[in-house]
mmCIF file of C-alpha atoms in Angstrom:
data_model
loop_
_atom_site.group_PDB
_atom_site.id
_atom_site.type_symbol
_atom_site.label_atom_id
_atom_site.label_comp_id
_atom_site.label_asym_id
_atom_site.label_seq_id
_atom_site.Cartn_x
_atom_site.Cartn_y
_atom_site.Cartn_z
ATOM 1 C CA GLU A 1 -17.729 39.795 37.219
ATOM 2 C CA LYS A 2 -16.003 37.301 34.650
ATOM 3 C CA LEU A 3 -14.577 39.913 32.161
ATOM 4 C CA LEU A 4 -14.002 42.152 35.248
ATOM 5 C CA GLY A 5 -12.275 39.637 36.870
ATOM 6 C CA GLU A 6 -9.528 38.665 34.132
ATOM 7 C CA ILE A 7 -9.083 42.793 34.041
ATOM 8 C CA LEU A 8 -8.139 42.602 37.594
ATOM 9 C CA TYR A 9 -5.710 39.969 37.335
ATOM 10 C CA PHE A 10 -3.627 41.158 34.530
ATOM 11 C CA GLU A 11 -3.525 44.945 36.335
ATOM 12 C CA ASP A 12 -1.764 42.422 39.541
ATOM 13 C CA LYS A 13 -5.127 42.990 41.777
ATOM 14 C CA LYS A 14 -5.347 39.196 42.458
ATOM 15 C CA GLU A 15 -7.555 38.679 45.541
ATOM 16 C CA GLU A 16 -9.825 41.390 43.800
ATOM 17 C CA ALA A 17 -9.596 39.821 40.402
ATOM 18 C CA PHE A 18 -10.226 36.040 42.253
ATOM 19 C CA GLU A 19 -13.673 37.534 44.242
ATOM 20 C CA ALA A 20 -15.217 38.798 41.057
ATOM 21 C CA LEU A 21 -14.120 35.775 39.372
ATOM 22 C CA ARG A 22 -16.155 33.612 42.273
ATOM 23 C CA ASN A 23 -19.160 35.980 42.014
ATOM 24 C CA ALA A 24 -19.229 35.216 38.104
ATOM 25 C CA VAL A 25 -19.329 31.357 39.346
ATOM 26 C CA VAL A 26 -22.004 32.222 41.248
ATOM 27 C CA LEU A 27 -24.158 34.022 38.134
ATOM 28 C CA ASP A 28 -23.051 31.310 35.716
ATOM 29 C CA ASP A 29 -24.409 28.692 37.999
ATOM 30 C CA GLY A 30 -27.437 30.642 38.399
ATOM 31 C CA LEU A 31 -28.384 30.479 34.630
ATOM 32 C CA ASN A 32 -31.520 28.262 33.241
ATOM 33 C CA TYR A 33 -30.371 25.183 32.114
ATOM 34 C CA ASP A 34 -30.485 24.877 28.162
ATOM 35 C CA GLU A 35 -28.877 22.466 25.052
ATOM 36 C CA PRO A 36 -26.831 23.530 23.878
ATOM 37 C CA TRP A 37 -25.017 24.604 26.996
ATOM 38 C CA GLY A 38 -25.505 28.796 26.433
ATOM 39 C CA VAL A 39 -22.221 29.281 28.917
ATOM 40 C CA MET A 40 -19.690 28.437 26.201
ATOM 41 C CA ASN A 41 -16.717 30.781 28.137
ATOM 42 C CA PRO A 42 -17.766 30.119 32.136
ATOM 43 C CA ALA A 43 -16.252 31.943 34.609
ATOM 44 C CA ARG A 44 -15.076 28.524 36.832
ATOM 45 C CA HIS A 45 -12.286 27.653 34.014
ATOM 46 C CA ALA A 46 -11.486 31.418 34.107
ATOM 47 C CA LEU A 47 -10.999 31.360 38.223
ATOM 48 C CA GLY A 48 -9.139 27.741 38.044
ATOM 49 C CA ALA A 49 -6.898 28.939 35.270
ATOM 50 C CA LEU A 50 -5.708 31.965 36.876
ATOM 51 C CA LEU A 51 -5.166 30.367 40.298
ATOM 52 C CA VAL A 52 -3.146 27.774 38.650
ATOM 53 C CA HIS A 53 -1.536 30.620 36.797
ATOM 54 C CA ALA A 54 -1.151 32.465 40.128
ATOM 55 C CA THR A 55 1.261 29.684 41.594
ATOM 56 C CA GLY A 56 3.950 29.912 38.585
ATOM 57 C CA CYS A 57 4.468 34.066 38.157
ATOM 58 C CA GLY A 58 6.724 33.790 41.459
ATOM 59 C CA CYS A 59 4.953 36.552 42.891
ATOM 60 C CA THR A 60 2.766 33.953 45.627
ATOM 61 C CA SER A 61 4.289 32.937 48.527
ATOM 62 C CA ASN A 62 4.597 29.108 49.172
ATOM 63 C CA GLU A 63 1.005 29.440 51.967
ATOM 64 C CA MET A 64 -0.346 31.687 49.348
ATOM 65 C CA ARG A 65 0.472 28.830 46.159
ATOM 66 C CA VAL A 66 -0.976 26.153 48.284
ATOM 67 C CA LYS A 67 -4.250 27.940 48.915
ATOM 68 C CA TYR A 68 -4.536 28.881 45.336
ATOM 69 C CA LEU A 69 -3.584 25.307 44.382
ATOM 70 C CA GLU A 70 -6.853 23.790 46.523
ATOM 71 C CA GLU A 71 -9.255 26.083 45.230
ATOM 72 C CA ALA A 72 -8.266 25.350 42.077
ATOM 73 C CA GLU A 73 -8.301 21.534 42.419
ATOM 74 C CA GLU A 74 -11.757 22.667 43.858
ATOM 75 C CA VAL A 75 -13.280 25.100 40.981
ATOM 76 C CA PHE A 76 -12.220 22.040 38.478
ATOM 77 C CA ARG A 77 -13.617 19.237 40.196
ATOM 78 C CA ALA A 78 -16.646 20.784 41.023
ATOM 79 C CA ASP A 79 -17.134 21.643 37.115
ATOM 80 C CA LEU A 80 -16.077 18.123 36.275
ATOM 81 C CA LYS A 81 -19.497 16.864 38.507
ATOM 82 C CA LEU A 82 -21.450 19.573 36.626
ATOM 83 C CA HIS A 83 -20.256 18.461 33.169
ATOM 84 C CA PRO A 84 -17.904 14.807 33.137
ATOM 85 C CA LYS A 85 -15.352 14.657 30.775
ATOM 86 C CA ASN A 86 -14.682 18.360 30.429
ATOM 87 C CA PRO A 87 -11.101 18.770 28.451
ATOM 88 C CA TRP A 88 -10.918 22.855 29.995
ATOM 89 C CA SER A 89 -11.774 21.060 33.374
ATOM 90 C CA MET A 90 -10.001 17.880 33.196
ATOM 91 C CA LYS A 91 -6.374 19.742 31.805
ATOM 92 C CA GLY A 92 -7.014 22.042 34.697
ATOM 93 C CA LEU A 93 -7.446 19.203 37.619
ATOM 94 C CA TYR A 94 -4.080 17.599 35.931
ATOM 95 C CA ASP A 95 -2.124 20.642 36.159
ATOM 96 C CA CYS A 96 -3.642 21.430 39.798
ATOM 97 C CA LEU A 97 -2.444 17.937 40.862
ATOM 98 C CA PHE A 98 1.285 18.136 39.216
ATOM 99 C CA LYS A 99 2.646 21.620 40.180
ATOM 100 C CA GLY A 100 0.648 20.411 43.772
ATOM 101 C CA ARG A 101 3.282 17.457 43.924
ATOM 102 C CA GLY A 102 6.202 19.708 43.022
ATOM 103 C CA GLY A 103 5.979 19.857 38.756
ATOM 104 C CA GLU A 104 5.874 22.627 36.839
ATOM 105 C CA GLY A 105 2.837 21.895 35.147
ATOM 106 C CA VAL A 106 1.477 23.112 31.908
ATOM 107 C CA VAL A 107 -0.689 25.862 31.394
ATOM 108 C CA ASN A 108 -1.864 27.393 28.426
#
């Protein structure tokens, strides 16, 4: 689902991509706990990052931009509850908050 979501996003099928990535997050969350963490490239990070990326491509309405930023913020906050101090989620949350306040943000 994660790979499918990323492919769909870059085929400019954003809503289908986000739905596939949301499904991938549910699948990731259903994995058994292990140490070290077995999901080194979690779907939640891809979903949040692509939601933020979609706000800067110039192809979304202001309404969709706000919706995407709000969802991305929720995604990164949820990840930080599961994995406190995760630098990728902290960076993603920073970008959401910065862009939501009118900044350009830096999404790499």
